[in-house]
């Protein structure tokens, strides 16, 4: 299973349960194969409109496609890990400025994941949405 996990800048709050699985940090400042670039994140956050989110989505999917070609082994290893374990992709996307869980690169990556990997074939749409919302915070 692959899901998302909301990370916290200043430490994990004690009232929020940690996911029971393997956490991969995929923030803009990491070299994770699913991490967005700082450039596309900053451009979106300067003006987080629907139009700019659509631009972000296009740029992020282009980035994933390029990385999939150039760093395929990392994707394959992550897919194998997710077929054998519960894997959570962690990020800082959910903020007061960007409170919508569906405007998060981890959600885009999970939805895109089903196109490429067998580990997603046994997950139905309701399970995907449950996984995405599992660590959603309301502001």
mmCIF file of N, CA and C in Angstrom:
data_model
loop_
_atom_site.group_PDB
_atom_site.id
_atom_site.type_symbol
_atom_site.label_atom_id
_atom_site.label_comp_id
_atom_site.label_asym_id
_atom_site.label_seq_id
_atom_site.Cartn_x
_atom_site.Cartn_y
_atom_site.Cartn_z
ATOM 1 N N UNK A 1 0.851 -1.169 0.000
ATOM 2 C CA UNK A 1 0.000 0.000 0.000
ATOM 3 C C UNK A 1 0.896 1.230 0.000
ATOM 4 N N UNK A 2 0.497 2.212 -0.762
ATOM 5 C CA UNK A 2 1.207 3.488 -0.734
ATOM 6 C C UNK A 2 0.199 4.583 -0.395
ATOM 7 N N UNK A 3 0.559 5.422 0.550
ATOM 8 C CA UNK A 3 -0.330 6.487 0.994
ATOM 9 C C UNK A 3 0.461 7.746 1.274
ATOM 10 N N UNK A 4 -0.210 8.775 1.753
ATOM 11 C CA UNK A 4 0.461 10.034 2.061
ATOM 12 C C UNK A 4 0.495 10.246 3.573
ATOM 13 N N UNK A 5 1.403 11.091 3.991
ATOM 14 C CA UNK A 5 1.555 11.394 5.405
ATOM 15 C C UNK A 5 1.922 12.865 5.550
ATOM 16 N N UNK A 6 1.180 13.589 6.375
ATOM 17 C CA UNK A 6 1.475 14.999 6.622
ATOM 18 C C UNK A 6 2.586 15.111 7.655
ATOM 19 N N UNK A 7 3.674 15.732 7.232
ATOM 20 C CA UNK A 7 4.783 15.971 8.142
ATOM 21 C C UNK A 7 4.619 17.358 8.764
ATOM 22 N N UNK A 8 5.293 17.582 9.872
ATOM 23 C CA UNK A 8 5.187 18.838 10.610
ATOM 24 C C UNK A 8 6.561 19.485 10.728
ATOM 25 N N UNK A 9 6.620 20.782 10.443
ATOM 26 C CA UNK A 9 7.890 21.522 10.463
ATOM 27 C C UNK A 9 8.537 21.543 11.844
ATOM 28 N N UNK A 10 7.739 21.652 12.873
ATOM 29 C CA UNK A 10 8.289 21.852 14.213
ATOM 30 C C UNK A 10 8.013 20.677 15.141
ATOM 31 N N UNK A 11 8.070 19.488 14.605
ATOM 32 C CA UNK A 11 7.870 18.296 15.408
ATOM 33 C C UNK A 11 6.459 17.758 15.305
ATOM 34 N N UNK A 12 6.344 16.478 15.442
ATOM 35 C CA UNK A 12 5.060 15.792 15.319
ATOM 36 C C UNK A 12 4.207 16.029 16.569
ATOM 37 N N UNK A 13 2.971 16.544 16.400
ATOM 38 C CA UNK A 13 2.112 16.767 17.569
ATOM 39 C C UNK A 13 1.703 15.443 18.220
ATOM 40 N N UNK A 14 1.706 15.394 19.533
ATOM 41 C CA UNK A 14 1.399 14.140 20.227
ATOM 42 C C UNK A 14 -0.025 13.639 20.000
ATOM 43 N N UNK A 15 -0.967 14.528 19.652
ATOM 44 C CA UNK A 15 -2.364 14.119 19.470
ATOM 45 C C UNK A 15 -2.630 13.520 18.082
ATOM 46 N N UNK A 16 -1.652 13.586 17.182
ATOM 47 C CA UNK A 16 -1.829 13.058 15.824
ATOM 48 C C UNK A 16 -1.105 11.720 15.729
ATOM 49 N N UNK A 17 -1.828 10.637 15.409
ATOM 50 C CA UNK A 17 -1.171 9.327 15.348
ATOM 51 C C UNK A 17 -0.203 9.231 14.168
ATOM 52 N N UNK A 18 0.908 8.590 14.410
ATOM 53 C CA UNK A 18 1.849 8.300 13.332
ATOM 54 C C UNK A 18 1.313 7.132 12.510
ATOM 55 N N UNK A 19 1.562 7.133 11.215
ATOM 56 C CA UNK A 19 1.119 5.985 10.425
ATOM 57 C C UNK A 19 1.924 4.748 10.805
ATOM 58 N N UNK A 20 1.293 3.608 10.699
ATOM 59 C CA UNK A 20 1.953 2.352 11.004
ATOM 60 C C UNK A 20 2.523 1.791 9.706
ATOM 61 N N UNK A 21 3.736 2.160 9.407
ATOM 62 C CA UNK A 21 4.369 1.723 8.171
ATOM 63 C C UNK A 21 5.698 2.427 7.980
ATOM 64 N N UNK A 22 6.186 2.381 6.766
ATOM 65 C CA UNK A 22 7.466 2.983 6.412
ATOM 66 C C UNK A 22 7.207 4.374 5.843
ATOM 67 N N UNK A 23 7.879 5.367 6.399
ATOM 68 C CA UNK A 23 7.693 6.743 5.947
ATOM 69 C C UNK A 23 8.862 7.145 5.053
ATOM 70 N N UNK A 24 8.527 7.668 3.879
ATOM 71 C CA UNK A 24 9.513 8.247 2.969
ATOM 72 C C UNK A 24 9.266 9.745 2.921
ATOM 73 N N UNK A 25 10.273 10.511 3.217
ATOM 74 C CA UNK A 25 10.166 11.976 3.167
ATOM 75 C C UNK A 25 10.412 12.420 1.725
ATOM 76 N N UNK A 26 9.422 13.054 1.115
ATOM 77 C CA UNK A 26 9.527 13.493 -0.283
ATOM 78 C C UNK A 26 9.207 14.980 -0.380
ATOM 79 N N UNK A 27 9.994 15.782 0.319
ATOM 80 C CA UNK A 27 9.786 17.225 0.300
ATOM 81 C C UNK A 27 10.657 17.860 -0.780
ATOM 82 N N UNK A 28 10.384 19.109 -1.083
ATOM 83 C CA UNK A 28 11.109 19.809 -2.147
ATOM 84 C C UNK A 28 12.608 19.893 -1.882
ATOM 85 N N UNK A 29 13.019 19.729 -0.651
ATOM 86 C CA UNK A 29 14.437 19.825 -0.302
ATOM 87 C C UNK A 29 15.124 18.471 -0.203
ATOM 88 N N UNK A 30 14.466 17.431 -0.694
ATOM 89 C CA UNK A 30 15.073 16.102 -0.691
ATOM 90 C C UNK A 30 15.336 15.675 -2.130
ATOM 91 N N UNK A 31 16.043 14.598 -2.274
ATOM 92 C CA UNK A 31 16.319 14.050 -3.601
ATOM 93 C C UNK A 31 15.431 12.836 -3.877
ATOM 94 N N UNK A 32 14.324 12.729 -3.172
ATOM 95 C CA UNK A 32 13.413 11.600 -3.363
ATOM 96 C C UNK A 32 12.840 11.648 -4.774
ATOM 97 N N UNK A 33 12.642 10.492 -5.373
ATOM 98 C CA UNK A 33 12.142 10.448 -6.755
ATOM 99 C C UNK A 33 10.755 11.067 -6.905
ATOM 100 N N UNK A 34 9.983 11.176 -5.824
ATOM 101 C CA UNK A 34 8.645 11.770 -5.891
ATOM 102 C C UNK A 34 8.598 13.222 -5.410
ATOM 103 N N UNK A 35 9.733 13.773 -5.004
ATOM 104 C CA UNK A 35 9.764 15.147 -4.489
ATOM 105 C C UNK A 35 9.594 16.161 -5.614
ATOM 106 N N UNK A 36 8.825 17.223 -5.359
ATOM 107 C CA UNK A 36 8.731 18.301 -6.352
ATOM 108 C C UNK A 36 10.002 19.158 -6.297
ATOM 109 N N UNK A 37 10.190 20.002 -7.275
ATOM 110 C CA UNK A 37 11.312 20.940 -7.215
ATOM 111 C C UNK A 37 10.886 22.170 -6.418
ATOM 112 N N UNK A 38 11.863 22.832 -5.844
ATOM 113 C CA UNK A 38 11.582 24.066 -5.108
ATOM 114 C C UNK A 38 10.939 25.095 -6.036
ATOM 115 N N UNK A 39 11.390 25.145 -7.269
ATOM 116 C CA UNK A 39 10.881 26.129 -8.227
ATOM 117 C C UNK A 39 9.375 25.986 -8.458
ATOM 118 N N UNK A 40 8.893 24.775 -8.718
ATOM 119 C CA UNK A 40 7.456 24.642 -8.999
ATOM 120 C C UNK A 40 6.620 24.866 -7.746
ATOM 121 N N UNK A 41 7.156 24.487 -6.592
ATOM 122 C CA UNK A 41 6.438 24.723 -5.333
ATOM 123 C C UNK A 41 6.316 26.224 -5.078
ATOM 124 N N UNK A 42 7.425 26.946 -5.185
ATOM 125 C CA UNK A 42 7.409 28.384 -4.905
ATOM 126 C C UNK A 42 6.502 29.140 -5.870
ATOM 127 N N UNK A 43 6.540 28.772 -7.145
ATOM 128 C CA UNK A 43 5.673 29.450 -8.126
ATOM 129 C C UNK A 43 4.201 29.248 -7.782
ATOM 130 N N UNK A 44 3.841 28.039 -7.363
ATOM 131 C CA UNK A 44 2.445 27.792 -6.989
ATOM 132 C C UNK A 44 2.074 28.557 -5.719
ATOM 133 N N UNK A 45 2.916 28.493 -4.710
ATOM 134 C CA UNK A 45 2.584 29.109 -3.420
ATOM 135 C C UNK A 45 2.551 30.637 -3.462
ATOM 136 N N UNK A 46 3.203 31.236 -4.449
ATOM 137 C CA UNK A 46 3.140 32.698 -4.583
ATOM 138 C C UNK A 46 1.718 33.156 -4.885
ATOM 139 N N UNK A 47 0.952 32.302 -5.562
ATOM 140 C CA UNK A 47 -0.430 32.630 -5.904
ATOM 141 C C UNK A 47 -1.197 31.315 -6.089
ATOM 142 N N UNK A 48 -1.660 30.702 -4.983
ATOM 143 C CA UNK A 48 -2.262 29.361 -5.054
ATOM 144 C C UNK A 48 -3.694 29.341 -5.605
ATOM 145 N N UNK A 49 -3.814 29.636 -6.884
ATOM 146 C CA UNK A 49 -5.113 29.614 -7.560
ATOM 147 C C UNK A 49 -5.303 28.282 -8.278
ATOM 148 N N UNK A 50 -6.512 28.030 -8.730
ATOM 149 C CA UNK A 50 -6.777 26.813 -9.500
ATOM 150 C C UNK A 50 -5.944 26.797 -10.783
ATOM 151 N N UNK A 51 -5.841 27.940 -11.429
ATOM 152 C CA UNK A 51 -5.047 28.025 -12.663
ATOM 153 C C UNK A 51 -3.581 27.663 -12.393
ATOM 154 N N UNK A 52 -3.024 28.202 -11.319
ATOM 155 C CA UNK A 52 -1.633 27.893 -10.985
ATOM 156 C C UNK A 52 -1.466 26.456 -10.512
ATOM 157 N N UNK A 53 -2.511 25.888 -9.894
ATOM 158 C CA UNK A 53 -2.444 24.479 -9.521
ATOM 159 C C UNK A 53 -2.398 23.605 -10.777
ATOM 160 N N UNK A 54 -3.145 23.955 -11.782
ATOM 161 C CA UNK A 54 -3.123 23.200 -13.041
ATOM 162 C C UNK A 54 -1.733 23.244 -13.675
ATOM 163 N N UNK A 55 -1.084 24.399 -13.594
ATOM 164 C CA UNK A 55 0.289 24.521 -14.101
ATOM 165 C C UNK A 55 1.225 23.648 -13.273
ATOM 166 N N UNK A 56 1.053 23.689 -11.952
ATOM 167 C CA UNK A 56 1.864 22.861 -11.048
ATOM 168 C C UNK A 56 1.705 21.382 -11.406
ATOM 169 N N UNK A 57 0.459 20.939 -11.577
ATOM 170 C CA UNK A 57 0.206 19.532 -11.917
ATOM 171 C C UNK A 57 0.954 19.125 -13.181
ATOM 172 N N UNK A 58 0.850 19.939 -14.208
ATOM 173 C CA UNK A 58 1.518 19.634 -15.476
ATOM 174 C C UNK A 58 3.025 19.533 -15.285
ATOM 175 N N UNK A 59 3.598 20.504 -14.584
ATOM 176 C CA UNK A 59 5.051 20.497 -14.365
ATOM 177 C C UNK A 59 5.477 19.318 -13.490
ATOM 178 N N UNK A 60 4.667 18.994 -12.492
ATOM 179 C CA UNK A 60 5.015 17.873 -11.616
ATOM 180 C C UNK A 60 4.934 16.544 -12.366
ATOM 181 N N UNK A 61 3.884 16.347 -13.157
ATOM 182 C CA UNK A 61 3.776 15.108 -13.930
ATOM 183 C C UNK A 61 4.903 14.997 -14.956
ATOM 184 N N UNK A 62 5.288 16.115 -15.561
ATOM 185 C CA UNK A 62 6.436 16.105 -16.484
ATOM 186 C C UNK A 62 7.707 15.701 -15.744
ATOM 187 N N UNK A 63 7.878 16.228 -14.527
ATOM 188 C CA UNK A 63 9.033 15.890 -13.701
ATOM 189 C C UNK A 63 9.039 14.406 -13.353
ATOM 190 N N UNK A 64 7.874 13.875 -12.950
ATOM 191 C CA UNK A 64 7.790 12.445 -12.631
ATOM 192 C C UNK A 64 8.129 11.587 -13.844
ATOM 193 N N UNK A 65 7.631 11.976 -14.992
ATOM 194 C CA UNK A 65 7.897 11.211 -16.212
ATOM 195 C C UNK A 65 9.395 11.199 -16.533
ATOM 196 N N UNK A 66 10.034 12.344 -16.409
ATOM 197 C CA UNK A 66 11.468 12.431 -16.651
ATOM 198 C C UNK A 66 12.241 11.591 -15.636
ATOM 199 N N UNK A 67 11.874 11.708 -14.378
ATOM 200 C CA UNK A 67 12.554 10.920 -13.345
ATOM 201 C C UNK A 67 12.303 9.427 -13.527
ATOM 202 N N UNK A 68 11.105 9.078 -13.959
ATOM 203 C CA UNK A 68 10.791 7.668 -14.183
ATOM 204 C C UNK A 68 11.724 7.097 -15.250
ATOM 205 N N UNK A 69 12.023 7.883 -16.264
ATOM 206 C CA UNK A 69 12.943 7.441 -17.325
ATOM 207 C C UNK A 69 14.381 7.379 -16.821
ATOM 208 N N UNK A 70 14.788 8.381 -16.049
ATOM 209 C CA UNK A 70 16.185 8.496 -15.627
ATOM 210 C C UNK A 70 16.517 7.797 -14.314
ATOM 211 N N UNK A 71 15.509 7.560 -13.499
ATOM 212 C CA UNK A 71 15.750 6.987 -12.166
ATOM 213 C C UNK A 71 14.808 5.815 -11.910
ATOM 214 N N UNK A 72 14.572 5.036 -12.922
ATOM 215 C CA UNK A 72 13.587 3.949 -12.866
ATOM 216 C C UNK A 72 13.814 3.012 -11.678
ATOM 217 N N UNK A 73 15.058 2.729 -11.371
ATOM 218 C CA UNK A 73 15.354 1.792 -10.284
ATOM 219 C C UNK A 73 14.730 2.250 -8.959
ATOM 220 N N UNK A 74 14.764 3.550 -8.683
ATOM 221 C CA UNK A 74 14.186 4.067 -7.438
ATOM 222 C C UNK A 74 12.673 3.835 -7.389
ATOM 223 N N UNK A 75 12.013 4.025 -8.523
ATOM 224 C CA UNK A 75 10.570 3.790 -8.599
ATOM 225 C C UNK A 75 10.262 2.308 -8.408
ATOM 226 N N UNK A 76 11.053 1.458 -9.043
ATOM 227 C CA UNK A 76 10.846 0.015 -8.915
ATOM 228 C C UNK A 76 11.048 -0.449 -7.472
ATOM 229 N N UNK A 77 12.080 0.092 -6.825
ATOM 230 C CA UNK A 77 12.334 -0.272 -5.422
ATOM 231 C C UNK A 77 11.198 0.190 -4.516
ATOM 232 N N UNK A 78 10.688 1.387 -4.764
ATOM 233 C CA UNK A 78 9.571 1.899 -3.974
ATOM 234 C C UNK A 78 8.317 1.059 -4.213
ATOM 235 N N UNK A 79 8.089 0.673 -5.459
ATOM 236 C CA UNK A 79 6.933 -0.169 -5.787
ATOM 237 C C UNK A 79 7.037 -1.522 -5.092
ATOM 238 N N UNK A 80 8.222 -2.104 -5.101
ATOM 239 C CA UNK A 80 8.419 -3.397 -4.428
ATOM 240 C C UNK A 80 8.168 -3.252 -2.932
ATOM 241 N N UNK A 81 8.698 -2.192 -2.353
ATOM 242 C CA UNK A 81 8.496 -1.937 -0.929
ATOM 243 C C UNK A 81 7.009 -1.795 -0.613
ATOM 244 N N UNK A 82 6.268 -1.106 -1.496
ATOM 245 C CA UNK A 82 4.836 -0.867 -1.274
ATOM 246 C C UNK A 82 3.991 -2.110 -1.506
ATOM 247 N N UNK A 83 4.498 -3.101 -2.221
ATOM 248 C CA UNK A 83 3.740 -4.346 -2.378
ATOM 249 C C UNK A 83 3.887 -5.225 -1.142
ATOM 250 N N UNK A 84 4.945 -4.987 -0.380
ATOM 251 C CA UNK A 84 5.229 -5.825 0.787
ATOM 252 C C UNK A 84 4.960 -5.126 2.119
ATOM 253 N N UNK A 85 4.776 -3.807 2.091
ATOM 254 C CA UNK A 85 4.625 -3.014 3.315
ATOM 255 C C UNK A 85 3.645 -1.873 3.085
ATOM 256 N N UNK A 86 3.257 -1.228 4.163
ATOM 257 C CA UNK A 86 2.522 0.030 4.059
ATOM 258 C C UNK A 86 3.566 1.143 4.004
ATOM 259 N N UNK A 87 3.558 1.891 2.907
ATOM 260 C CA UNK A 87 4.531 2.961 2.696
ATOM 261 C C UNK A 87 3.781 4.283 2.644
ATOM 262 N N UNK A 88 4.278 5.260 3.372
ATOM 263 C CA UNK A 88 3.667 6.586 3.404
ATOM 264 C C UNK A 88 4.668 7.608 2.881
ATOM 265 N N UNK A 89 4.215 8.416 1.934
ATOM 266 C CA UNK A 89 5.040 9.477 1.379
ATOM 267 C C UNK A 89 4.755 10.739 2.185
ATOM 268 N N UNK A 90 5.760 11.232 2.873
ATOM 269 C CA UNK A 90 5.589 12.375 3.761
ATOM 270 C C UNK A 90 5.966 13.689 3.114
ATOM 271 N N UNK A 91 5.207 14.731 3.469
ATOM 272 C CA UNK A 91 5.474 16.066 2.934
ATOM 273 C C UNK A 91 4.897 17.124 3.873
ATOM 274 N N UNK A 92 5.183 18.374 3.544
ATOM 275 C CA UNK A 92 4.689 19.520 4.309
ATOM 276 C C UNK A 92 3.624 20.299 3.550
ATOM 277 N N UNK A 93 3.018 19.731 2.527
ATOM 278 C CA UNK A 93 2.113 20.477 1.634
ATOM 279 C C UNK A 93 0.921 21.112 2.349
ATOM 280 N N UNK A 94 0.335 20.429 3.304
ATOM 281 C CA UNK A 94 -0.869 20.974 3.937
ATOM 282 C C UNK A 94 -0.504 22.065 4.936
ATOM 283 N N UNK A 95 -0.908 23.280 4.586
ATOM 284 C CA UNK A 95 -0.646 24.452 5.421
ATOM 285 C C UNK A 95 -1.885 25.341 5.406
ATOM 286 N N UNK A 96 -1.861 26.393 6.183
ATOM 287 C CA UNK A 96 -2.984 27.343 6.147
ATOM 288 C C UNK A 96 -3.125 27.959 4.762
ATOM 289 N N UNK A 97 -2.009 28.169 4.097
ATOM 290 C CA UNK A 97 -2.032 28.746 2.754
ATOM 291 C C UNK A 97 -2.501 27.723 1.719
ATOM 292 N N UNK A 98 -2.271 26.456 1.976
ATOM 293 C CA UNK A 98 -2.632 25.384 1.049
ATOM 294 C C UNK A 98 -3.291 24.238 1.840
ATOM 295 N N UNK A 99 -4.545 24.418 2.281
ATOM 296 C CA UNK A 99 -5.186 23.430 3.157
ATOM 297 C C UNK A 99 -5.837 22.244 2.447
ATOM 298 N N UNK A 100 -5.884 22.245 1.122
ATOM 299 C CA UNK A 100 -6.583 21.202 0.364
ATOM 300 C C UNK A 100 -5.657 20.021 0.104
ATOM 301 N N UNK A 101 -5.984 18.878 0.679
ATOM 302 C CA UNK A 101 -5.147 17.687 0.530
ATOM 303 C C UNK A 101 -4.991 17.274 -0.935
ATOM 304 N N UNK A 102 -5.942 17.625 -1.769
ATOM 305 C CA UNK A 102 -5.846 17.264 -3.184
ATOM 306 C C UNK A 102 -4.939 18.217 -3.963
ATOM 307 N N UNK A 103 -4.380 19.209 -3.293
ATOM 308 C CA UNK A 103 -3.364 20.070 -3.905
ATOM 309 C C UNK A 103 -2.024 19.769 -3.240
ATOM 310 N N UNK A 104 -1.638 18.530 -3.372
ATOM 311 C CA UNK A 104 -0.412 18.019 -2.761
ATOM 312 C C UNK A 104 0.257 17.068 -3.753
ATOM 313 N N UNK A 105 1.574 17.191 -3.889
ATOM 314 C CA UNK A 105 2.274 16.329 -4.840
ATOM 315 C C UNK A 105 2.170 14.851 -4.473
ATOM 316 N N UNK A 106 2.041 14.544 -3.181
ATOM 317 C CA UNK A 106 1.935 13.126 -2.819
ATOM 318 C C UNK A 106 0.636 12.522 -3.345
ATOM 319 N N UNK A 107 -0.425 13.309 -3.353
ATOM 320 C CA UNK A 107 -1.702 12.838 -3.898
ATOM 321 C C UNK A 107 -1.567 12.629 -5.403
ATOM 322 N N UNK A 108 -0.937 13.584 -6.080
ATOM 323 C CA UNK A 108 -0.710 13.425 -7.518
ATOM 324 C C UNK A 108 0.115 12.176 -7.790
ATOM 325 N N UNK A 109 1.153 11.967 -6.994
ATOM 326 C CA UNK A 109 2.017 10.803 -7.191
ATOM 327 C C UNK A 109 1.252 9.499 -6.965
ATOM 328 N N UNK A 110 0.427 9.453 -5.929
ATOM 329 C CA UNK A 110 -0.347 8.237 -5.642
ATOM 330 C C UNK A 110 -1.332 7.947 -6.763
ATOM 331 N N UNK A 111 -2.015 8.968 -7.225
ATOM 332 C CA UNK A 111 -2.979 8.758 -8.307
ATOM 333 C C UNK A 111 -2.261 8.317 -9.589
ATOM 334 N N UNK A 112 -1.102 8.891 -9.854
ATOM 335 C CA UNK A 112 -0.312 8.547 -11.031
ATOM 336 C C UNK A 112 0.301 7.152 -10.897
ATOM 337 N N UNK A 113 0.563 6.754 -9.666
ATOM 338 C CA UNK A 113 1.204 5.478 -9.343
ATOM 339 C C UNK A 113 0.475 4.297 -9.982
ATOM 340 N N UNK A 114 -0.839 4.365 -9.980
ATOM 341 C CA UNK A 114 -1.641 3.245 -10.475
ATOM 342 C C UNK A 114 -1.380 2.939 -11.939
ATOM 343 N N UNK A 115 -0.894 3.926 -12.687
ATOM 344 C CA UNK A 115 -0.601 3.698 -14.099
ATOM 345 C C UNK A 115 0.598 2.777 -14.286
ATOM 346 N N UNK A 116 1.513 2.781 -13.326
ATOM 347 C CA UNK A 116 2.790 2.122 -13.528
ATOM 348 C C UNK A 116 3.021 0.851 -12.723
ATOM 349 N N UNK A 117 2.390 0.752 -11.555
ATOM 350 C CA UNK A 117 2.822 -0.299 -10.650
ATOM 351 C C UNK A 117 1.720 -1.240 -10.201
ATOM 352 N N UNK A 118 2.088 -2.488 -10.138
ATOM 353 C CA UNK A 118 1.178 -3.549 -9.720
ATOM 354 C C UNK A 118 0.677 -3.339 -8.290
ATOM 355 N N UNK A 119 1.484 -2.707 -7.443
ATOM 356 C CA UNK A 119 1.077 -2.528 -6.041
ATOM 357 C C UNK A 119 -0.200 -1.716 -5.930
ATOM 358 N N UNK A 120 -0.558 -0.979 -6.965
ATOM 359 C CA UNK A 120 -1.793 -0.217 -6.932
ATOM 360 C C UNK A 120 -2.971 -0.948 -7.528
ATOM 361 N N UNK A 121 -2.734 -2.050 -8.217
ATOM 362 C CA UNK A 121 -3.816 -2.730 -8.925
ATOM 363 C C UNK A 121 -4.885 -3.287 -8.002
ATOM 364 N N UNK A 122 -4.528 -3.588 -6.766
ATOM 365 C CA UNK A 122 -5.512 -4.157 -5.849
ATOM 366 C C UNK A 122 -6.126 -3.098 -4.934
ATOM 367 N N UNK A 123 -5.898 -1.830 -5.230
ATOM 368 C CA UNK A 123 -6.453 -0.753 -4.415
ATOM 369 C C UNK A 123 -7.597 -0.117 -5.182
ATOM 370 N N UNK A 124 -8.785 -0.132 -4.587
ATOM 371 C CA UNK A 124 -9.898 0.511 -5.293
ATOM 372 C C UNK A 124 -9.921 2.007 -4.965
ATOM 373 N N UNK A 125 -10.732 2.745 -5.695
ATOM 374 C CA UNK A 125 -10.782 4.211 -5.567
ATOM 375 C C UNK A 125 -11.091 4.658 -4.141
ATOM 376 N N UNK A 126 -11.984 3.965 -3.430
ATOM 377 C CA UNK A 126 -12.309 4.346 -2.052
ATOM 378 C C UNK A 126 -11.101 4.197 -1.136
ATOM 379 N N UNK A 127 -10.320 3.134 -1.348
ATOM 380 C CA UNK A 127 -9.128 2.944 -0.526
ATOM 381 C C UNK A 127 -8.097 4.023 -0.804
ATOM 382 N N UNK A 128 -7.983 4.423 -2.054
ATOM 383 C CA UNK A 128 -7.046 5.488 -2.397
ATOM 384 C C UNK A 128 -7.440 6.760 -1.666
ATOM 385 N N UNK A 129 -8.711 7.125 -1.740
ATOM 386 C CA UNK A 129 -9.160 8.349 -1.081
ATOM 387 C C UNK A 129 -9.027 8.237 0.435
ATOM 388 N N UNK A 130 -9.238 7.056 0.995
ATOM 389 C CA UNK A 130 -9.036 6.862 2.431
ATOM 390 C C UNK A 130 -7.565 7.090 2.771
ATOM 391 N N UNK A 131 -6.687 6.506 1.983
ATOM 392 C CA UNK A 131 -5.261 6.639 2.223
ATOM 393 C C UNK A 131 -4.824 8.097 2.114
ATOM 394 N N UNK A 132 -5.334 8.800 1.122
ATOM 395 C CA UNK A 132 -4.981 10.200 0.927
ATOM 396 C C UNK A 132 -5.451 11.036 2.111
ATOM 397 N N UNK A 133 -6.637 10.793 2.588
ATOM 398 C CA UNK A 133 -7.209 11.588 3.673
ATOM 399 C C UNK A 133 -6.782 11.128 5.062
ATOM 400 N N UNK A 134 -6.100 10.009 5.140
ATOM 401 C CA UNK A 134 -5.739 9.424 6.423
ATOM 402 C C UNK A 134 -5.006 10.410 7.333
ATOM 403 N N UNK A 135 -4.112 11.171 6.786
ATOM 404 C CA UNK A 135 -3.345 12.112 7.599
ATOM 405 C C UNK A 135 -3.572 13.536 7.109
ATOM 406 N N UNK A 136 -4.831 13.885 6.981
ATOM 407 C CA UNK A 136 -5.254 15.220 6.563
ATOM 408 C C UNK A 136 -5.505 16.039 7.826
ATOM 409 N N UNK A 137 -5.085 17.272 7.799
ATOM 410 C CA UNK A 137 -5.328 18.133 8.960
ATOM 411 C C UNK A 137 -6.242 19.276 8.554
ATOM 412 N N UNK A 138 -7.183 19.583 9.395
ATOM 413 C CA UNK A 138 -8.097 20.696 9.139
ATOM 414 C C UNK A 138 -7.566 21.911 9.879
ATOM 415 N N UNK A 139 -7.528 23.047 9.210
ATOM 416 C CA UNK A 139 -7.014 24.275 9.829
ATOM 417 C C UNK A 139 -8.142 25.164 10.261
#
